[in-house]
Short mmCIF file of C-alpha atoms in Angstrom, two decimals:
data_model
loop_
_atom_site.label_atom_id
_atom_site.label_comp_id
_atom_site.label_asym_id
_atom_site.label_seq_id
_atom_site.Cartn_x
_atom_site.Cartn_y
_atom_site.Cartn_z
CA GLN A 44 143.50 -113.13 21.59
CA MET A 45 145.13 -116.22 21.60
CA CYS A 46 143.97 -119.79 22.89
CA ASN A 47 145.77 -123.15 22.95
CA GLY A 48 143.81 -126.68 23.37
CA LEU A 49 146.25 -128.65 25.63
CA GLU A 50 144.79 -132.13 26.01
CA GLN A 51 147.39 -134.86 26.51
CA PRO A 52 149.33 -135.87 23.25
CA ARG A 53 147.49 -139.28 23.22
CA LYS A 54 144.21 -137.59 23.15
CA GLN A 55 145.12 -135.09 20.76
CA GLN A 56 145.74 -137.88 18.29
CA ARG A 57 142.08 -139.22 18.68
CA SER A 58 141.10 -136.42 16.02
CA ASP A 59 144.45 -135.22 14.92
CA LEU A 60 146.21 -137.67 12.80
CA ASN A 61 149.36 -135.22 12.19
CA GLY A 62 151.20 -136.61 15.04
CA PRO A 63 153.56 -133.87 16.93
CA ALA A 64 153.30 -131.71 13.65
CA ASP A 65 151.34 -128.84 12.96
CA ASN A 66 148.07 -129.25 11.09
CA ASN A 67 148.81 -127.17 8.07
CA ASN A 68 152.54 -127.18 7.86
CA PRO A 69 155.10 -129.92 7.55
CA PRO A 70 156.96 -130.53 11.02
CA GLU A 71 159.90 -128.30 11.42
CA THR A 72 162.73 -130.12 13.28
CA LYS A 73 166.41 -129.50 13.91
CA LYS A 74 168.58 -132.39 12.83
CA VAL A 75 170.47 -133.34 16.01
CA SER A 76 173.70 -135.31 16.74
CA SER A 77 172.66 -138.01 19.03
CA PHE A 78 170.37 -139.09 21.86
CA PRO A 79 169.61 -137.46 24.28
CA SER A 80 169.83 -134.07 22.23
CA PHE A 81 166.55 -132.03 21.56
CA VAL A 82 164.34 -131.78 18.47
CA ASP A 83 163.77 -128.09 18.44
CA VAL A 84 160.34 -127.42 19.58
CA PRO A 85 158.97 -123.92 18.43
CA GLY A 86 158.17 -121.64 21.48
CA PRO A 87 159.57 -118.83 23.82
CA CYS A 88 161.73 -121.07 25.92
CA GLU A 89 164.75 -123.39 25.58
CA PRO A 90 163.22 -126.98 25.86
CA GLU A 91 166.06 -127.53 28.67
CA ASP A 92 164.55 -124.73 30.84
CA LEU A 93 161.05 -126.23 30.69
CA ILE A 94 162.53 -129.48 31.97
CA ASP A 95 164.08 -127.64 35.08
CA GLY A 96 161.21 -125.33 35.06
CA ILE A 97 160.43 -121.62 34.49
CA ILE A 98 158.92 -118.85 36.67
CA PHE A 99 156.50 -116.08 35.60
CA ALA A 100 155.38 -113.44 38.08
CA ALA A 101 151.44 -112.78 38.26
CA ASN A 102 148.55 -111.87 40.29
CA TYR A 103 146.01 -114.54 41.40
CA LEU A 104 142.43 -113.37 40.94
CA GLY A 105 140.59 -116.40 41.93
CA SER A 106 139.26 -119.76 40.93
CA THR A 107 135.72 -121.14 40.09
CA GLN A 108 134.43 -124.62 39.18
CA LEU A 109 132.82 -125.44 35.67
CA LEU A 110 130.83 -128.62 34.45
CA SER A 111 132.31 -129.74 31.08
CA GLU A 112 131.98 -132.59 28.57
CA ARG A 113 135.16 -134.60 28.13
CA ASN A 114 136.41 -133.41 25.04
CA PRO A 115 134.59 -130.06 24.00
CA SER A 116 135.31 -128.04 20.93
CA LYS A 117 138.02 -125.22 21.16
CA ASN A 118 135.43 -122.73 20.80
CA ILE A 119 133.39 -124.09 23.66
CA ARG A 120 136.59 -124.14 25.63
CA MET A 121 137.23 -120.46 25.05
CA MET A 122 133.56 -119.52 26.11
CA GLN A 123 134.10 -121.66 29.43
CA ALA A 124 137.48 -119.57 29.85
CA GLN A 125 135.48 -116.35 29.37
CA GLU A 126 132.70 -117.50 31.91
CA ALA A 127 135.32 -118.39 34.60
CA VAL A 128 136.73 -114.77 34.15
CA SER A 129 133.32 -113.34 34.38
CA ARG A 130 132.40 -115.57 37.52
CA VAL A 131 135.78 -114.45 39.09
CA LYS A 132 135.49 -110.80 38.66
CA ARG A 133 131.85 -110.95 40.12
CA MET A 134 133.15 -112.65 43.23
CA GLN A 135 135.81 -109.85 43.35
CA LYS A 136 133.13 -107.04 42.89
CA ALA A 137 130.89 -108.84 45.70
CA ALA A 138 133.84 -109.11 48.05
CA LYS A 139 134.58 -105.47 47.75
CA ILE A 140 131.08 -104.44 48.23
CA LYS A 141 131.05 -106.52 51.44
CA LYS A 142 134.32 -105.29 52.75
CA LYS A 143 132.95 -101.55 52.20
CA ALA A 144 129.56 -102.41 54.03
CA THR A 145 131.24 -103.80 57.03
CA SER A 146 133.71 -100.67 57.24
CA GLU A 147 136.80 -102.74 56.62
CA GLY A 148 138.27 -100.49 54.24
CA ASP A 149 139.45 -101.11 50.62
CA SER A 150 139.48 -104.48 49.74
CA GLN A 151 142.72 -106.36 50.21
CA ALA A 152 145.59 -106.06 47.41
CA LEU A 153 145.51 -108.98 44.64
CA THR A 154 147.93 -111.81 45.73
CA GLU A 155 151.15 -111.88 43.87
CA VAL A 156 152.29 -115.15 42.96
CA ASP A 157 155.00 -116.99 41.03
CA LEU A 158 153.76 -119.49 38.39
CA PHE A 159 156.14 -122.36 37.82
CA ILE A 160 155.83 -124.26 34.53
CA SER A 161 157.78 -127.36 33.57
CA THR A 162 157.29 -130.34 31.60
CA GLN A 163 155.91 -132.26 34.62
CA ARG A 164 153.61 -129.77 36.39
CA ILE A 165 152.47 -126.40 37.01
CA LYS A 166 152.65 -124.79 40.40
CA VAL A 167 151.32 -121.54 41.79
CA LEU A 168 153.51 -120.19 44.77
CA ASN A 169 152.92 -117.23 46.87
CA ALA A 170 155.50 -114.78 45.79
CA ASP A 171 156.22 -113.60 49.44
CA THR A 172 156.36 -117.01 51.43
CA GLN A 173 157.00 -119.40 48.32
CA GLU A 174 154.36 -121.35 49.77
CA THR A 175 152.53 -123.71 47.55
CA MET A 176 148.96 -122.62 46.72
CA MET A 177 148.23 -125.01 43.97
CA ASP A 178 150.10 -127.88 42.28
CA HIS A 179 148.66 -129.50 39.13
CA ALA A 180 150.31 -132.15 37.05
CA LEU A 181 151.02 -130.86 33.53
CA ARG A 182 148.79 -133.95 32.36
CA THR A 183 145.79 -132.82 34.03
CA ILE A 184 145.84 -129.31 32.48
CA SER A 185 143.03 -129.25 29.64
CA TYR A 186 143.19 -125.84 28.54
CA ILE A 187 144.88 -122.65 28.83
CA ALA A 188 143.70 -119.40 27.30
CA ASP A 189 145.10 -115.81 27.42
CA ILE A 190 142.69 -112.95 26.72
CA GLY A 191 144.09 -109.80 27.12
CA ASN A 192 146.24 -109.34 30.18
CA ILE A 193 144.33 -112.59 31.99
CA VAL A 194 145.29 -116.07 31.70
CA VAL A 195 142.82 -118.92 32.51
CA LEU A 196 144.36 -122.38 33.59
CA MET A 197 141.59 -125.02 33.34
CA ALA A 198 142.54 -128.39 35.23
CA ARG A 199 140.41 -131.35 35.55
CA ARG A 200 139.37 -131.83 39.04
CA ARG A 201 140.24 -134.92 41.28
CA MET A 202 137.35 -136.44 42.54
CA PRO A 203 136.87 -139.11 45.19
CA ARG A 204 137.55 -142.76 44.46
CA SER A 205 133.84 -143.62 44.41
CA ALA A 206 133.36 -141.18 41.30
CA SER A 207 134.58 -142.85 38.20
CA GLN A 208 137.36 -140.94 36.17
CA ASP A 209 136.20 -137.49 37.74
CA CYS A 210 132.93 -137.91 36.24
CA ILE A 211 129.65 -136.93 38.02
CA GLU A 212 126.14 -137.29 37.14
CA THR A 213 124.64 -135.37 34.09
CA THR A 214 123.08 -132.06 35.27
CA PRO A 215 119.93 -130.41 33.95
CA GLY A 216 120.36 -128.93 30.49
CA ALA A 217 123.23 -131.41 29.33
CA GLN A 218 122.62 -133.41 26.54
CA GLU A 219 120.94 -136.92 27.45
CA GLY A 220 123.37 -139.63 27.87
CA LYS A 221 126.33 -137.27 28.02
CA LYS A 222 128.57 -137.27 31.32
CA GLN A 223 130.00 -134.10 32.67
CA TYR A 224 133.14 -133.65 34.51
CA LYS A 225 134.24 -130.89 36.86
CA MET A 226 137.05 -128.47 35.80
CA ILE A 227 138.65 -126.09 38.07
CA CYS A 228 139.54 -122.75 36.48
CA HIS A 229 142.05 -120.50 37.84
CA VAL A 230 142.30 -116.89 36.68
CA PHE A 231 145.48 -114.92 36.77
CA GLU A 232 146.65 -111.34 35.69
CA SER A 233 149.93 -110.56 34.12
CA GLU A 234 151.58 -108.52 31.43
CA ASP A 235 153.12 -111.83 30.25
CA ALA A 236 149.85 -113.59 29.78
CA GLN A 237 150.42 -114.57 26.08
CA LEU A 238 153.87 -115.67 26.91
CA ILE A 239 152.58 -117.74 29.74
CA ALA A 240 150.06 -119.47 27.63
CA GLN A 241 152.84 -119.91 24.63
CA SER A 242 155.17 -121.50 27.25
CA ILE A 243 152.68 -123.98 28.51
CA GLY A 244 151.77 -124.98 25.15
CA GLN A 245 155.65 -125.56 24.68
CA ALA A 246 155.91 -127.58 27.76
CA PHE A 247 153.31 -130.02 26.47
CA SER A 248 155.45 -130.38 23.05
CA VAL A 249 158.70 -130.73 24.98
CA ALA A 250 156.66 -133.32 27.41
CA TYR A 251 155.84 -135.28 24.21
CA GLN A 252 159.17 -135.47 22.79
CA GLU A 253 160.51 -136.91 26.25
CA PHE A 254 157.52 -139.27 26.22
CA LEU A 255 158.81 -140.57 22.82
CA ARG A 256 162.33 -140.98 23.95
CA ALA A 257 161.31 -142.63 27.29
CA ASN A 258 159.43 -145.38 25.12
CA GLY A 259 162.66 -146.00 23.00
CA ILE A 260 161.56 -143.72 20.22
CA ASN A 261 164.05 -141.22 18.90
CA PRO A 262 162.38 -138.14 17.84
CA GLU A 263 165.09 -137.91 15.18
CA ASP A 264 163.55 -140.79 13.33
CA LEU A 265 160.53 -138.16 12.81
CA SER A 266 162.77 -135.58 11.13
CA GLN A 267 161.53 -133.35 8.17
CA LYS A 268 164.22 -134.60 6.13
CA GLU A 269 163.10 -138.32 6.34
CA TYR A 270 159.51 -137.53 5.90
CA SER A 271 160.34 -135.40 2.91
CA ASP A 272 162.47 -138.32 1.46
CA ILE A 273 159.31 -140.60 1.73
CA ILE A 274 156.97 -137.85 0.15
CA ASN A 275 159.38 -137.56 -2.69
CA THR A 276 159.30 -141.20 -3.54
CA GLN A 277 155.50 -141.14 -4.00
CA GLU A 278 153.68 -140.07 -6.98
CA MET A 279 150.61 -137.80 -6.56
CA TYR A 280 147.54 -140.20 -6.41
CA ASN A 281 144.16 -138.56 -7.34
CA ASP A 282 141.55 -139.71 -9.55
CA ASP A 283 141.31 -136.10 -10.69
CA LEU A 284 144.49 -136.28 -12.50
CA ILE A 285 143.31 -139.10 -14.73
CA HIS A 286 139.62 -137.88 -14.74
CA PHE A 287 140.35 -134.23 -15.57
CA SER A 288 142.72 -135.09 -18.28
CA ASN A 289 140.22 -137.16 -20.14
CA SER A 290 138.53 -134.79 -22.65
CA GLU A 291 135.33 -137.04 -22.53
CA ASN A 292 134.71 -135.87 -19.05
CA CYS A 293 134.89 -132.25 -19.79
CA LYS A 294 131.62 -130.82 -21.39
CA GLU A 295 130.42 -127.59 -22.51
CA LEU A 296 126.70 -127.38 -21.92
CA GLN A 297 123.85 -124.84 -23.04
CA LEU A 298 120.94 -124.71 -20.69
CA GLU A 299 117.57 -122.93 -21.65
CA LYS A 300 115.68 -120.96 -18.97
CA GLN A 301 112.72 -118.58 -18.69
CA LYS A 302 113.46 -114.94 -17.76
CA GLY A 303 113.18 -114.65 -14.10
CA GLU A 304 113.61 -118.27 -13.38
CA ILE A 305 116.33 -119.44 -11.15
CA LEU A 306 118.62 -122.01 -12.26
CA GLY A 307 117.48 -124.43 -9.42
CA VAL A 308 120.85 -125.92 -8.09
CA VAL A 309 122.64 -125.95 -4.71
CA ILE A 310 126.43 -125.74 -4.91
CA VAL A 311 129.01 -126.67 -2.32
CA GLU A 312 132.99 -126.26 -2.30
CA SER A 313 135.23 -128.98 -3.74
CA GLY A 314 137.43 -128.68 -0.71
CA TRP A 315 141.06 -127.41 0.05
CA GLY A 316 143.37 -130.34 -1.53
CA SER A 317 141.31 -130.70 -4.82
CA ILE A 318 143.45 -130.33 -8.04
CA LEU A 319 141.20 -127.60 -9.16
CA PRO A 320 139.36 -125.78 -6.33
CA THR A 321 135.90 -124.96 -7.68
CA VAL A 322 132.24 -125.77 -6.86
CA ILE A 323 130.33 -128.88 -6.93
CA LEU A 324 126.71 -129.53 -7.83
CA ALA A 325 125.21 -130.91 -4.68
CA ASN A 326 121.39 -130.79 -5.52
CA MET A 327 119.15 -129.76 -8.21
CA MET A 328 115.36 -128.54 -7.91
CA ASN A 329 112.79 -130.94 -9.57
CA GLY A 330 111.37 -129.22 -12.51
CA GLY A 331 114.15 -126.46 -12.62
CA PRO A 332 116.24 -125.45 -15.62
CA ALA A 333 119.25 -127.62 -14.25
CA ALA A 334 117.19 -130.62 -13.92
CA ARG A 335 115.14 -130.13 -16.83
CA SER A 336 118.14 -130.25 -19.11
CA GLY A 337 118.95 -133.76 -18.30
CA LYS A 338 122.68 -132.75 -18.76
CA LEU A 339 123.80 -132.28 -15.37
CA SER A 340 124.47 -134.91 -12.38
CA ILE A 341 125.29 -134.59 -8.86
CA GLY A 342 128.99 -134.41 -8.30
CA ASP A 343 129.80 -132.44 -11.57
CA GLN A 344 132.29 -129.68 -10.97
CA ILE A 345 131.63 -126.37 -12.45
CA MET A 346 134.55 -124.60 -13.88
CA SER A 347 132.99 -121.78 -15.72
CA ILE A 348 129.60 -120.00 -16.41
CA ASN A 349 129.07 -117.88 -19.31
CA GLY A 350 132.76 -117.71 -19.84
CA THR A 351 133.52 -116.54 -16.12
CA SER A 352 135.93 -119.12 -14.52
CA LEU A 353 134.75 -120.23 -10.92
CA VAL A 354 138.14 -121.90 -10.19
CA GLY A 355 139.55 -120.50 -6.94
CA LEU A 356 136.56 -118.30 -6.27
CA PRO A 357 135.06 -118.40 -2.74
CA LEU A 358 131.65 -120.21 -2.54
CA ALA A 359 129.93 -117.04 -1.92
CA THR A 360 131.26 -115.42 -5.09
CA CYS A 361 130.09 -118.26 -7.08
CA GLN A 362 126.81 -118.32 -5.57
CA GLY A 363 126.57 -114.72 -6.47
CA ILE A 364 127.34 -115.31 -10.16
CA ILE A 365 124.64 -118.02 -10.41
CA LYS A 366 122.01 -115.76 -8.75
CA GLY A 367 122.92 -113.14 -11.31
CA LEU A 368 121.75 -115.35 -14.10
CA LYS A 369 118.08 -114.86 -13.07
CA ASN A 370 117.03 -112.66 -15.97
CA GLN A 371 119.24 -114.55 -18.35
CA THR A 372 117.58 -117.16 -20.92
CA GLN A 373 120.70 -118.94 -21.89
CA VAL A 374 123.15 -120.36 -19.77
CA LYS A 375 126.69 -121.77 -20.87
CA LEU A 376 128.34 -123.86 -18.58
CA ASN A 377 131.80 -125.65 -18.70
CA ILE A 378 131.89 -128.61 -16.31
CA VAL A 379 133.85 -131.71 -15.54
CA SER A 380 131.37 -134.50 -15.07
CA CYS A 381 132.32 -136.24 -11.83
CA PRO A 382 130.99 -138.91 -9.44
CA PRO A 383 129.76 -137.52 -5.93
CA VAL A 384 132.24 -139.65 -4.20
CA THR A 385 136.11 -138.97 -4.15
CA THR A 386 138.22 -141.72 -4.18
CA VAL A 387 141.43 -141.26 -1.78
CA LEU A 388 144.65 -143.42 -1.84
CA ILE A 389 147.20 -142.61 1.13
CA LYS A 390 150.39 -144.55 1.12
CA ARG A 391 151.87 -144.90 4.61
CA PRO A 392 154.97 -147.13 4.85
CA ASP A 393 155.11 -146.99 8.50
CA LEU A 394 153.18 -145.97 11.47
CA LYS A 395 155.79 -143.45 12.55
CA TYR A 396 154.85 -141.42 9.48
CA GLN A 397 152.06 -138.97 10.07
CA LEU A 398 149.05 -139.05 7.88
CA GLY A 399 148.70 -135.41 7.78
CA PHE A 400 145.43 -134.53 8.22
CA SER A 401 142.58 -134.26 11.30
CA VAL A 402 139.04 -135.45 11.68
CA GLN A 403 136.46 -134.35 13.58
CA ASN A 404 133.22 -136.56 13.86
CA GLY A 405 134.10 -138.12 10.44
CA ILE A 406 134.63 -134.81 8.66
CA ILE A 407 138.32 -133.97 7.37
CA CYS A 408 138.88 -130.42 9.02
CA SER A 409 142.55 -129.89 8.27
CA LEU A 410 145.31 -130.94 6.02
CA MET A 411 149.02 -130.78 6.21
CA ARG A 412 150.34 -129.07 3.03
CA GLY A 413 152.65 -131.36 1.03
CA GLY A 414 152.05 -134.44 3.21
CA ILE A 415 150.97 -137.92 2.18
CA ALA A 416 147.18 -137.28 2.67
CA GLU A 417 147.25 -134.41 0.24
CA ARG A 418 149.19 -136.41 -2.20
CA GLY A 419 146.62 -139.25 -1.84
CA GLY A 420 143.59 -136.99 -2.64
CA VAL A 421 142.38 -136.05 0.93
CA ARG A 422 140.11 -132.78 0.89
CA VAL A 423 139.26 -130.36 3.71
CA GLY A 424 135.59 -130.38 4.33
CA HIS A 425 134.94 -133.85 3.05
CA ARG A 426 133.17 -136.48 5.15
CA ILE A 427 134.69 -139.76 5.24
CA ILE A 428 132.17 -142.31 3.74
CA GLU A 429 134.37 -145.54 3.55
CA ILE A 430 137.70 -146.83 4.93
CA ASN A 431 139.59 -149.91 3.11
CA GLY A 432 136.11 -151.15 1.96
CA GLN A 433 134.10 -150.56 5.19
CA SER A 434 131.47 -148.01 5.32
CA VAL A 435 131.82 -145.62 8.37
CA VAL A 436 128.99 -143.48 7.88
CA ALA A 437 127.41 -144.54 11.20
CA THR A 438 130.75 -145.18 13.14
CA ALA A 439 131.72 -143.49 16.12
CA HIS A 440 134.38 -140.63 15.85
CA GLU A 441 136.79 -142.82 18.13
CA LYS A 442 136.58 -145.74 16.04
CA ILE A 443 137.16 -143.76 12.67
CA VAL A 444 140.26 -142.21 14.01
CA GLN A 445 141.30 -145.57 15.55
CA ALA A 446 141.00 -147.21 12.20
CA LEU A 447 143.10 -144.59 10.63
CA SER A 448 145.67 -144.02 13.17
CA ASN A 449 146.39 -148.04 12.95
CA SER A 450 146.56 -148.19 9.29
CA VAL A 451 149.76 -148.84 7.21
CA GLY A 452 150.59 -149.64 3.87
CA GLU A 453 147.79 -148.52 1.30
CA ILE A 454 144.79 -146.90 2.85
CA HIS A 455 141.61 -146.69 0.42
CA MET A 456 139.16 -144.00 1.33
CA LYS A 457 135.94 -142.48 -0.18
CA THR A 458 134.73 -139.29 0.75
CA MET A 459 132.34 -136.49 -0.32
CA PRO A 460 131.71 -132.84 0.73
CA ALA A 461 130.19 -132.67 4.11
CA ALA A 462 127.62 -130.28 3.03
CA MET A 463 126.43 -132.53 -0.01
CA PHE A 464 126.20 -135.57 2.42
CA ARG A 465 123.95 -133.63 4.72
CA LEU A 466 121.61 -132.64 1.61
CA LEU A 467 121.62 -136.20 0.31
CA THR A 468 120.68 -137.71 3.73
CA GLY A 469 118.13 -135.13 4.44
CA GLN A 470 119.89 -133.36 7.43
CA GLU A 471 119.50 -130.13 5.61
CA THR A 472 117.07 -128.62 3.62
CA PRO A 473 118.25 -127.50 0.23
CA LEU A 474 118.30 -123.71 -0.88
CA TYR A 475 118.15 -123.63 -4.44
CA ILE A 476 119.67 -120.66 -6.46
#
């Protein structure tokens, strides 16, 4: 099962600070001779063919309308696509029953169509007459999903001018103050369902390259070689490098506890991108063995317990090791004493260089391996607390993304594990182990 979120490039960058590159890998581009040659865009089609347009054969099953928030998550988009399929299939079943009841014989054969895909638009043509059944500008396509041999095409529906930006009044059950938008969902059946979804995704990528060219930006300037050259001139900045190498911060502790007593801690992951991926002490139970010892602090990273290293282990495994201490009376911990807030320094010489991470509601949700953000100490799963000396704790997602997207030079940030932030701000109840 595969799905592609296909918001316009500009809208993707509101939360994705990787620019045209993939979240977790450096951009792969082919060095080209001169304008207007193409940067190689991954996908099943030749970029030149997508500009002219390609055609896939499919069966049109039907369409339905859904109400949606402006920018829902990919999971919600997929649920909407599945709901659209269910609705269309119910309509087909009802039509068959009606035809049978009126003695009109078997239901009519499925409508065979040609799906025309280009960097400009997606058109649906009747395969026999070649009449245009639907015509959507590519920029109006919000989502494309393939579910088995089914393709769901979701487009923002054009509304009368009296309705502002396709928006309608909030419907019952929606979050208060959240506007909803009409989405029209077209459902098709094709043996090439996955290929169709991939081709539309590639059409967006090629369209983005053409958008750069139309605005006087040569995509060759964003080549992997140039980006790598910038990366190679930068030293790895991370407080951990200095902090972990200072023997004064590395401690071996002995904790006393009663048999059958839990250690009384909450641990969270240090986050992908940390120098030594392990667990962080996020909370301590009042009166528990950890708190009683007076030797531990929130933010401390636990390297090992009773000689068992926790470095690189999944959170659940680390939790299991701590739970297994219940019948112990002495616990030996190796920790690195760390502040709860991580300091990040990203060096971005020019706006054309991608930051290399994506943010959702203030939380870093992906990181490009080997990018300037990883070198600067950015960690997946951390919440951004401060940008260039300004607190962003209560700042809207769009403003955080705007601040980061427009920043150049040295970008200073403070972050902490999102789970720890929720505990410290009372959004979650600690479950001590």
